[in-house]
PDB file of C-alpha atoms and ligand atoms in Angstrom:
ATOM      1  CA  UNK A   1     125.565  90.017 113.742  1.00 94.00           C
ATOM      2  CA  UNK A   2     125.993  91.673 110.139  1.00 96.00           C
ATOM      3  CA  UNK A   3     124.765  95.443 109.584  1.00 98.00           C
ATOM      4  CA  UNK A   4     122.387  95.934 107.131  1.00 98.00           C
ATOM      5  CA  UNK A   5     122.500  98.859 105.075  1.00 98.00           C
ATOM      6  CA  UNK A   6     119.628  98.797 102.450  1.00 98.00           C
ATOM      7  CA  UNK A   7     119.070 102.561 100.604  1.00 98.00           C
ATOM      8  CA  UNK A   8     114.854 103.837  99.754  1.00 98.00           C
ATOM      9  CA  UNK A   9     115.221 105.465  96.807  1.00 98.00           C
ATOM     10  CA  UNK A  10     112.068 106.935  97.418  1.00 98.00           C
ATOM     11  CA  UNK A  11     110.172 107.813  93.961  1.00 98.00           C
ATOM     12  CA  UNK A  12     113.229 108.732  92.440  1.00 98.00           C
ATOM     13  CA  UNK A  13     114.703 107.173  88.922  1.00 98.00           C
ATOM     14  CA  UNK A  14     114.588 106.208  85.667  1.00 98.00           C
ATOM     15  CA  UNK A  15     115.652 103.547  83.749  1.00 98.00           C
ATOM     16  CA  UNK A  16     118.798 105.022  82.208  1.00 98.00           C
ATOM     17  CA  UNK A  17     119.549 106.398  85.817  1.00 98.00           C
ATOM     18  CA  UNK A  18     119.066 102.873  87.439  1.00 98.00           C
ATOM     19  CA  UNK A  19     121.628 101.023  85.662  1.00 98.00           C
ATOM     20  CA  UNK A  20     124.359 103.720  85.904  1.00 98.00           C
ATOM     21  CA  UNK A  21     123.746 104.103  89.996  1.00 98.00           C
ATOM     22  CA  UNK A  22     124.139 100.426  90.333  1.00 98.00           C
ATOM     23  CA  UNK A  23     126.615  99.469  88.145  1.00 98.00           C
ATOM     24  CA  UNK A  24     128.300 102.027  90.074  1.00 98.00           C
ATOM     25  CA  UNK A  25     127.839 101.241  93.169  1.00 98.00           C
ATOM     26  CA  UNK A  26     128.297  97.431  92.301  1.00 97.00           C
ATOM     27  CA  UNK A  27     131.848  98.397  90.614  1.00 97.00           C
ATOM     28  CA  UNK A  28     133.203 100.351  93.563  1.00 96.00           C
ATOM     29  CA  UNK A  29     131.796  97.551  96.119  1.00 94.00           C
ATOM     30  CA  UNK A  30     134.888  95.600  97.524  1.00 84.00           C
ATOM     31  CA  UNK A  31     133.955  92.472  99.503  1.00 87.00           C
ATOM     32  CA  UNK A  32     130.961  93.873 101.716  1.00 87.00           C
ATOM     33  CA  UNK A  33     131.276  92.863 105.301  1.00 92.00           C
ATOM     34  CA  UNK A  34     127.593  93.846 105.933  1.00 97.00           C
ATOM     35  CA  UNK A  35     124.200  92.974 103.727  1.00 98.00           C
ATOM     36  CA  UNK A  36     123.232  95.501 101.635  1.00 98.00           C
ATOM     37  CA  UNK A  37     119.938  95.961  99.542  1.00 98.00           C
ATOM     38  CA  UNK A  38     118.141  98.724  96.962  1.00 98.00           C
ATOM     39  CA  UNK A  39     114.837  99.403  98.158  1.00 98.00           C
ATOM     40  CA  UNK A  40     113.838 100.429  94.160  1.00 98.00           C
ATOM     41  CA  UNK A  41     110.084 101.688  92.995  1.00 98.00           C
ATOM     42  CA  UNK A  42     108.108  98.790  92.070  1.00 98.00           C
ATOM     43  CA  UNK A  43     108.083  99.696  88.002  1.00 98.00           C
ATOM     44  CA  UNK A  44     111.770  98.756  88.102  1.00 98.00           C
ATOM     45  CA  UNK A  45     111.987  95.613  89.599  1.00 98.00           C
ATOM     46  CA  UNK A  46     112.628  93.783  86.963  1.00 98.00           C
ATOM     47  CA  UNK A  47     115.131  95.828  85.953  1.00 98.00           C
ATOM     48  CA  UNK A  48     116.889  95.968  89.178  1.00 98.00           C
ATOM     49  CA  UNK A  49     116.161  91.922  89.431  1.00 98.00           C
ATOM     50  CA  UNK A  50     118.217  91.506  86.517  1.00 98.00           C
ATOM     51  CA  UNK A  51     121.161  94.487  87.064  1.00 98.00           C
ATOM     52  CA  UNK A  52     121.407  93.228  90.633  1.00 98.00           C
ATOM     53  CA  UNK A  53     121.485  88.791  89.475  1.00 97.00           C
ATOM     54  CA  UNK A  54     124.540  87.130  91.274  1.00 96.00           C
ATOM     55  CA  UNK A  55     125.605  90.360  93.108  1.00 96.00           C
ATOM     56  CA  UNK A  56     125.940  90.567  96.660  1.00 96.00           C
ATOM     57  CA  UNK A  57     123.220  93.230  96.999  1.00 98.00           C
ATOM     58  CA  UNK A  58     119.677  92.175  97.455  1.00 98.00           C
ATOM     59  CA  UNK A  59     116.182  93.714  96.289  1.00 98.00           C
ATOM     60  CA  UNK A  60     113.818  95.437  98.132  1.00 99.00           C
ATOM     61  CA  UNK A  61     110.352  96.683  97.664  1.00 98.00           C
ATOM     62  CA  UNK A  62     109.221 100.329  99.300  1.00 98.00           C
ATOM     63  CA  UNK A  63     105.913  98.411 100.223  1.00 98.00           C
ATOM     64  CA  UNK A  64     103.796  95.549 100.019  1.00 98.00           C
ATOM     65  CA  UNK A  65      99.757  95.139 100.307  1.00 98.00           C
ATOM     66  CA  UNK A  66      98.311  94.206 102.832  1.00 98.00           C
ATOM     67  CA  UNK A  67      95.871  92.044 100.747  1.00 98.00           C
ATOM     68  CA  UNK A  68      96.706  88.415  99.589  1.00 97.00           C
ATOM     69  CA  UNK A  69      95.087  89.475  95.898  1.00 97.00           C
ATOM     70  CA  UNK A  70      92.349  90.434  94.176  1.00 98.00           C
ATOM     71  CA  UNK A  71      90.563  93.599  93.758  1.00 98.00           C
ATOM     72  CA  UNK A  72      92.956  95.536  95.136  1.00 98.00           C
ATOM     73  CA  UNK A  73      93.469  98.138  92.241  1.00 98.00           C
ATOM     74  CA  UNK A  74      97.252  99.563  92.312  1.00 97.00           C
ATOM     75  CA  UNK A  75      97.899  97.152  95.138  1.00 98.00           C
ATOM     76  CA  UNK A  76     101.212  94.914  94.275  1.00 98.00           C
ATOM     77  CA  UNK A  77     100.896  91.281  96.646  1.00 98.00           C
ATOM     78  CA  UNK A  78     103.716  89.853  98.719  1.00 98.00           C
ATOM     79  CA  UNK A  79     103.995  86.661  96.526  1.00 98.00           C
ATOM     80  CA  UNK A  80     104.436  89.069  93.145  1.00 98.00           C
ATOM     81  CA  UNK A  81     107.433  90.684  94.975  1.00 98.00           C
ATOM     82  CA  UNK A  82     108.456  87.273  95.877  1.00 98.00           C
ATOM     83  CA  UNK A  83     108.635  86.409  91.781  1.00 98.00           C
ATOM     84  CA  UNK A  84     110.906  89.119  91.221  1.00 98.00           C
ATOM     85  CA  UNK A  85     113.027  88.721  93.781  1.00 98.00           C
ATOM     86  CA  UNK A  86     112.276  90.924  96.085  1.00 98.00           C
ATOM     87  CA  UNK A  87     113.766  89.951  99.675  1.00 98.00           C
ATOM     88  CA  UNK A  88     112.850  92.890 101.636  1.00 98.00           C
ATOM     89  CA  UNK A  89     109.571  95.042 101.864  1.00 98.00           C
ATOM     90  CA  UNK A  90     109.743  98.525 103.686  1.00 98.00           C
ATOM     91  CA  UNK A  91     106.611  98.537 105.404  1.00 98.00           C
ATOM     92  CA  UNK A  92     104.908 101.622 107.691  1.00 98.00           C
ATOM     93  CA  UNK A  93     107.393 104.057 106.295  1.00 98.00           C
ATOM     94  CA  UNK A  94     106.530 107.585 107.326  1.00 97.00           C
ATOM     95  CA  UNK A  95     105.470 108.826 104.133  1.00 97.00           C
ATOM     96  CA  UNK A  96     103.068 105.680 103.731  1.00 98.00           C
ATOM     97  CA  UNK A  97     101.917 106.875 107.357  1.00 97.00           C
ATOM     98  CA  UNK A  98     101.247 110.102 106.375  1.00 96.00           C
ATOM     99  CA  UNK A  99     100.512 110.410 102.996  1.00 97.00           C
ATOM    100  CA  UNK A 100      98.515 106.913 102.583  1.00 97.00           C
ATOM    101  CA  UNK A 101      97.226 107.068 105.617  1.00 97.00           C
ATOM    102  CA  UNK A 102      98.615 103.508 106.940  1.00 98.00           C
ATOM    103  CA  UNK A 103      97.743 103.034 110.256  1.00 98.00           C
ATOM    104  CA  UNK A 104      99.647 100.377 112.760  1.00 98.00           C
ATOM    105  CA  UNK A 105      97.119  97.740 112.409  1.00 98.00           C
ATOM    106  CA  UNK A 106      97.771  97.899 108.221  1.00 98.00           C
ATOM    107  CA  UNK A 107     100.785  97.960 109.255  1.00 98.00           C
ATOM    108  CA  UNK A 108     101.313  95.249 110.990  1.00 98.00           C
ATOM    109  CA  UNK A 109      99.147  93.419 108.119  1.00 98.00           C
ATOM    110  CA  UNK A 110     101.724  94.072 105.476  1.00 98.00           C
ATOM    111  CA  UNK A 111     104.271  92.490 107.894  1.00 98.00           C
ATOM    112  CA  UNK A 112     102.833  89.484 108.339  1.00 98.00           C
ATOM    113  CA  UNK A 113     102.017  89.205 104.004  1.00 98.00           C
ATOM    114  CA  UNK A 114     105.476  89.590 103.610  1.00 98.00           C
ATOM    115  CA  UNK A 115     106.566  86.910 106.175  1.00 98.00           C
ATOM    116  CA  UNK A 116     103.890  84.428 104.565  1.00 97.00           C
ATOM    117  CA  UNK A 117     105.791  84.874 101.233  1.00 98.00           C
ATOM    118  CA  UNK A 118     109.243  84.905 102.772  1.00 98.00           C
ATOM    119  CA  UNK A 119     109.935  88.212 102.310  1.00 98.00           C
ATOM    120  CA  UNK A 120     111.331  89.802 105.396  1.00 98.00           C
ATOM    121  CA  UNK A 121     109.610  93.356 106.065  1.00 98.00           C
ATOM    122  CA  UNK A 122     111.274  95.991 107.361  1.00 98.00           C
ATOM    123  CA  UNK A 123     109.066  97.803 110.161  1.00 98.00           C
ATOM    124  CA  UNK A 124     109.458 101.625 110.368  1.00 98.00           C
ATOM    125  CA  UNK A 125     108.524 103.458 113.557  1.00 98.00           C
ATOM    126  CA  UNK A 126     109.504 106.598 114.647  1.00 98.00           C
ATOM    127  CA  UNK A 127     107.947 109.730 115.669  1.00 98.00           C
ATOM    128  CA  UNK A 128     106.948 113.293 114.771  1.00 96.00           C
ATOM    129  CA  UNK A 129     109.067 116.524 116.241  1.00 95.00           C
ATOM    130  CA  UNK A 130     105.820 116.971 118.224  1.00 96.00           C
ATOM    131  CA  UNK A 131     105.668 113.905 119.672  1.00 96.00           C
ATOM    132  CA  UNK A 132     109.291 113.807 120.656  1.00 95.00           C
ATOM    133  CA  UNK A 133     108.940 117.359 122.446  1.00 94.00           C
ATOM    134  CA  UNK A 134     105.368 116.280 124.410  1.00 97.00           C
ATOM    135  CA  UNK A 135     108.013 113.424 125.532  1.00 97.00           C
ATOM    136  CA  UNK A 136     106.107 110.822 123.854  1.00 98.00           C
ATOM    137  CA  UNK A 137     109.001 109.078 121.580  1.00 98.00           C
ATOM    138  CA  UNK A 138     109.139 105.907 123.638  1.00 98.00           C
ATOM    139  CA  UNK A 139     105.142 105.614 123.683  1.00 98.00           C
ATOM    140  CA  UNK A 140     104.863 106.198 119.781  1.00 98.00           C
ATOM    141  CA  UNK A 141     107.303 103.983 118.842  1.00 98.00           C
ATOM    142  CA  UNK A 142     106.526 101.220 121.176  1.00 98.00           C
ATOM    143  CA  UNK A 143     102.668 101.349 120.096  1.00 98.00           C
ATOM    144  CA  UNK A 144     103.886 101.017 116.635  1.00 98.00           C
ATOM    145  CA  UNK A 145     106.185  98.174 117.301  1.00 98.00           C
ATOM    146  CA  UNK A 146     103.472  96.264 119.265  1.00 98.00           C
ATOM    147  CA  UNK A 147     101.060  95.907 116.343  1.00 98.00           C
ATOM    148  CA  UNK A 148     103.720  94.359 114.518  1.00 98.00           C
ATOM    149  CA  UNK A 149     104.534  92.049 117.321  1.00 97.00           C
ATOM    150  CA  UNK A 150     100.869  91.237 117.621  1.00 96.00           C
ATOM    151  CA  UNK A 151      99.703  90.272 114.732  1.00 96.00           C
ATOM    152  CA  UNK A 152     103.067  88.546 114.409  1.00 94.00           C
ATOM    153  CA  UNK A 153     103.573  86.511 117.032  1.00 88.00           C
ATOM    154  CA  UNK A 154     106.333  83.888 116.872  1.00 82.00           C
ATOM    155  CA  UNK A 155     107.755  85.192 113.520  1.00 92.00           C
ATOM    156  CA  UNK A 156     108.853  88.557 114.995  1.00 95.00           C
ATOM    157  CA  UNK A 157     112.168  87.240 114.960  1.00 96.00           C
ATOM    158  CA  UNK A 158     111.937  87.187 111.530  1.00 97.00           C
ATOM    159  CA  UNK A 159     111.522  90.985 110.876  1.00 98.00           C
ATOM    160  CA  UNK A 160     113.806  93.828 110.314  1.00 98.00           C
ATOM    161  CA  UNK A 161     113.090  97.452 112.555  1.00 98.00           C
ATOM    162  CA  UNK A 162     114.189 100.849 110.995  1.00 98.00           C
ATOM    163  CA  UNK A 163     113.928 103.141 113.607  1.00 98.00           C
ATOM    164  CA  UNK A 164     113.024 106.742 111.867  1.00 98.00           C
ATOM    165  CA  UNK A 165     112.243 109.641 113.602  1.00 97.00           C
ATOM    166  CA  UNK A 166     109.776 111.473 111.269  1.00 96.00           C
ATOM    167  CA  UNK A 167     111.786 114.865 112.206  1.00 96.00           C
ATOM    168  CA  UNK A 168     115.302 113.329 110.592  1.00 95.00           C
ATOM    169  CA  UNK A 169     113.705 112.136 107.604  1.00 93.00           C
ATOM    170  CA  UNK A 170     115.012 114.090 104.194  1.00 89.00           C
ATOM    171  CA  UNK A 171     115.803 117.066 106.175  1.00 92.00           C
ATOM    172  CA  UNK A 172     119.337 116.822 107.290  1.00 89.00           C
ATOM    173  CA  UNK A 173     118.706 116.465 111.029  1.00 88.00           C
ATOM    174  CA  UNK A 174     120.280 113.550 112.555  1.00 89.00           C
ATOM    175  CA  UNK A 175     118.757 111.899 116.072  1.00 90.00           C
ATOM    176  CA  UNK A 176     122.437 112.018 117.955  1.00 95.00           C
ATOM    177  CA  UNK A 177     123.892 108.253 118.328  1.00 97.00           C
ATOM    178  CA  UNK A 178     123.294 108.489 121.588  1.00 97.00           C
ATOM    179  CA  UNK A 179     119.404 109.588 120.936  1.00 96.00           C
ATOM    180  CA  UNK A 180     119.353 107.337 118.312  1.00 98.00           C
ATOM    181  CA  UNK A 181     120.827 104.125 120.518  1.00 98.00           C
ATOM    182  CA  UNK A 182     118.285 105.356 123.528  1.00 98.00           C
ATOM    183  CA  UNK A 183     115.562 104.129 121.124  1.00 98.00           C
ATOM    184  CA  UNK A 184     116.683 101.644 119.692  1.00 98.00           C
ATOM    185  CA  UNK A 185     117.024  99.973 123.818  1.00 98.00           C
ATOM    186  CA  UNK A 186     113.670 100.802 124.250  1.00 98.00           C
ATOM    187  CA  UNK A 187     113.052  98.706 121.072  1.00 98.00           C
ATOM    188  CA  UNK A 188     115.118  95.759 121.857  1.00 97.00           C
ATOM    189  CA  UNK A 189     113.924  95.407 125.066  1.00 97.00           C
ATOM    190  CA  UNK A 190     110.001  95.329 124.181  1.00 97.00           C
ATOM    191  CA  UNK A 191     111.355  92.598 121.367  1.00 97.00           C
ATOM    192  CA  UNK A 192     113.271  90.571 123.926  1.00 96.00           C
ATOM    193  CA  UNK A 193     109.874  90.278 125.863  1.00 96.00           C
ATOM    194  CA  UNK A 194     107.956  89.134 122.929  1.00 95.00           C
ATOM    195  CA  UNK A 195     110.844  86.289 121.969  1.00 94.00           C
ATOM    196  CA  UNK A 196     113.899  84.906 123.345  1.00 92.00           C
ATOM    197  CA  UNK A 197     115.327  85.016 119.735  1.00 94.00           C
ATOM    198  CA  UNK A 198     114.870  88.905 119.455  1.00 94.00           C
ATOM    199  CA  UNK A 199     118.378  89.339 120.131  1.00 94.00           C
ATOM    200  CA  UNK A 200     118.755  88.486 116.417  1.00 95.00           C
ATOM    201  CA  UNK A 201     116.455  91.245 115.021  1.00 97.00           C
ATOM    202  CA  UNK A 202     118.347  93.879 113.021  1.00 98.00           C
ATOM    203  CA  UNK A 203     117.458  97.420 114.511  1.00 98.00           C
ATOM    204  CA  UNK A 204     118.486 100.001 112.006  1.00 98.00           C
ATOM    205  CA  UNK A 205     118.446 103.268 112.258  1.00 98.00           C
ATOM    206  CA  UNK A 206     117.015 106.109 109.641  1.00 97.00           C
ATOM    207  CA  UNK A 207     116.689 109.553 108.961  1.00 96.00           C
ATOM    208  CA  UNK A 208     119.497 111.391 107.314  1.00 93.00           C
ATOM    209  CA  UNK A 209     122.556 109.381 107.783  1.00 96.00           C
ATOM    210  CA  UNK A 210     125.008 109.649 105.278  1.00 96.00           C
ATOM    211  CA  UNK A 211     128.503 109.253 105.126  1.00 97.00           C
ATOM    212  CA  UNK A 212     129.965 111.436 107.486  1.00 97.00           C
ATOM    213  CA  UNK A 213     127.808 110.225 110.352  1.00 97.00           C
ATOM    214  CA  UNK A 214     127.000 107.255 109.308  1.00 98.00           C
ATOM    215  CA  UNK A 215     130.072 105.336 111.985  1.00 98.00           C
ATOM    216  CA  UNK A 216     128.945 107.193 114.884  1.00 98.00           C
ATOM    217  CA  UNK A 217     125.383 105.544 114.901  1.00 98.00           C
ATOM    218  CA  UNK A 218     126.694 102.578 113.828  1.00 98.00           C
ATOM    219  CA  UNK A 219     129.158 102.090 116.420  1.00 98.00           C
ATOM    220  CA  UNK A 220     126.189 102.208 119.190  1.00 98.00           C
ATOM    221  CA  UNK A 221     125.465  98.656 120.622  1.00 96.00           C
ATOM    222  CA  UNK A 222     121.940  98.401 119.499  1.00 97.00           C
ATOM    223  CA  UNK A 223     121.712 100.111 115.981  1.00 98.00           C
ATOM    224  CA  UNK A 224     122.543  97.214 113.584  1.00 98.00           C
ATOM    225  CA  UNK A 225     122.238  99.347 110.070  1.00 98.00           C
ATOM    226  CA  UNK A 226     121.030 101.886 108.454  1.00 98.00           C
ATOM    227  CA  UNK A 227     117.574 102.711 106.414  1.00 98.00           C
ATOM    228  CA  UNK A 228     119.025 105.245 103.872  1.00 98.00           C
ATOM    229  CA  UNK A 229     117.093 107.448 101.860  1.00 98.00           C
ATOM    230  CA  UNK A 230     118.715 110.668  99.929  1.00 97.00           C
ATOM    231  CA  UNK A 231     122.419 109.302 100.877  1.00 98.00           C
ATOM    232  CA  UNK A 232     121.551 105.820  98.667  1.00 98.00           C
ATOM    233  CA  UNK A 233     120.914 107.791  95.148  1.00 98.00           C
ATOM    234  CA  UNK A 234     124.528 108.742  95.650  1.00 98.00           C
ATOM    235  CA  UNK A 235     127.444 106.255  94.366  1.00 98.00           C
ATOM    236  CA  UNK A 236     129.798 107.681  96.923  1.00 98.00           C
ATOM    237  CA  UNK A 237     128.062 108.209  99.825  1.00 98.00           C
ATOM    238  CA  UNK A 238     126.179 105.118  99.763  1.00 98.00           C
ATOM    239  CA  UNK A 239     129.587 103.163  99.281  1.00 97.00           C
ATOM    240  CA  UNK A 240     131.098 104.993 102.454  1.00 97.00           C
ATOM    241  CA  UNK A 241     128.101 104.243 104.354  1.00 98.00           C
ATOM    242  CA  UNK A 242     128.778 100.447 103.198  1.00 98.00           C
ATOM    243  CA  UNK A 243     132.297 100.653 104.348  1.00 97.00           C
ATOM    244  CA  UNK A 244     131.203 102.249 107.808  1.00 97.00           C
ATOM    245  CA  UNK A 245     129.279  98.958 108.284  1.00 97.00           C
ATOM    246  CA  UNK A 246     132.589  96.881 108.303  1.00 87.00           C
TER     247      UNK A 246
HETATM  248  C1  PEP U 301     114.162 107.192 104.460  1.00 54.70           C
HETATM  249  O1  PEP U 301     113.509 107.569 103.504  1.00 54.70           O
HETATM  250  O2  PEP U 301     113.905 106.122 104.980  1.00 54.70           O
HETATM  251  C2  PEP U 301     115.244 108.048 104.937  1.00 54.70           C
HETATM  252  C3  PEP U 301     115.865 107.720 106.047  1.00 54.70           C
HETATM  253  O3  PEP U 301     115.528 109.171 104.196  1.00 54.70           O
HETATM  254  P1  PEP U 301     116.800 110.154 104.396  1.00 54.70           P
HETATM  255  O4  PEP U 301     118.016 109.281 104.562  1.00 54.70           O
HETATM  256  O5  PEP U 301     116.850 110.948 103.117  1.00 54.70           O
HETATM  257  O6  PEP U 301     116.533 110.981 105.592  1.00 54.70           O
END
């Protein structure tokens, strides 16, 4: 299957800064052998909707509500993403977790409002340095993952998973590939039980990659792209990462 590399730029930007990084990175973009999206704050969608028309990289949101509409203040739906464009929504992304307090049950909510508006969500799970010394990675991750897969039933297929250990995210510390692939079994098996088309589901991997580790991970059988976060606000970097996708 094709990698999918899509970059969170996190709440970084600015107009003026938005159309130089992709410009950039749309100028120094060959022909991509993997999908590629911009996971852009929501107040420049329409910007990035109209820099990115025609290209061969696709829009993401960082998040979607889990409410259809309505009083909801702050809250941004599934089908207004879906009018700008958006193809992806990263939902459950540690910082959501544990700053917003999303639990695996909203979750798995926002998942299934993004599938109703064909948008496809990608699912982060991943756990804390704590939990991964008490030995508990597999547990964490699979109790997130089987939220999504319950409250999602036969669309599962349909979803993207970043796997993220918290521990790796923003602060330079890459799982290993081989730590990283471990994982990312554990996750394709508990998808394979849920539906015979799970062999389809793009498993990515996040938490510091960046260009000069970014082919080891992605050699490993089961890690199918990369969630990028500090690596995707530079033209470079992100363009190597692209290339390591091939
Ligand atoms: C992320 O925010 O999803 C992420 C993986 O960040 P970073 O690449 O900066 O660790």
């Amino acid at each position: 299957m094709k990698k999918l590399i899509a970059g969170n730029w996190k709440m970084n930007g600015s107009l003026a800064a938005n159309e130089k990084l992709i410009k950039d990175i749309l100028a120094g973009l060959a022909q991509p052998a993997c999908q590629i999206a911009v996971g852009v704050p929501s107040a420049y969608l329409a910007q990035c909707q109209a820099l990115l028309a025609g290209s061969v990289i696709d829009l993401a949101s960082q998040d979607v509500s889990a409410f259809e509409g309505g009083a909801y203040t702050g809250e941004i739906a599934a089908a207004m993403l879906k009018e700008f464009g958006v193809r992806y929504a990263i939902v459950g992304h540690s910082e959501r977790r544990q700053y917003h307090g999303e639990t695996d049950a909203v979750v798995a909510l926002k998942a299934q409002r993004a599938l109703g508006c064909g948008i496809t969500p990608i699912v982060c799970v991943g756990e804390t340095l704590a939990e991964r010394e008490a030995g508990q990675t597999d547990d964490v991750v699979k109790r997130q993952l089987a939220a999504v897969i319950h409250t999602n039933g036969h669309c599962i297929s349909e979803i993207v998973v970043a796997y993220e250990p918290v521990w790796a995210i923003g602060t330079g510390k890459t799982a290993t590939p081989e730590m990283a692939q471990q994982v990312h079994a554990v996750l394709r098996a508990q998808l394979l039980a849920a539906s015979e088309h799970a062999d389809r589901i793009k498993l990515l991997y996040g938490g510091s990659m960046n260009a000069a580790n970014a082919a080891s991970l992605l050699a490993q059988p089961d890690i199918n792209g990369g969630l990028i976060g500090g690596a995707a606000l530079k033209v470079q970097d992100f363009l190597t990462i692209v290339g390591a996708a091939a």
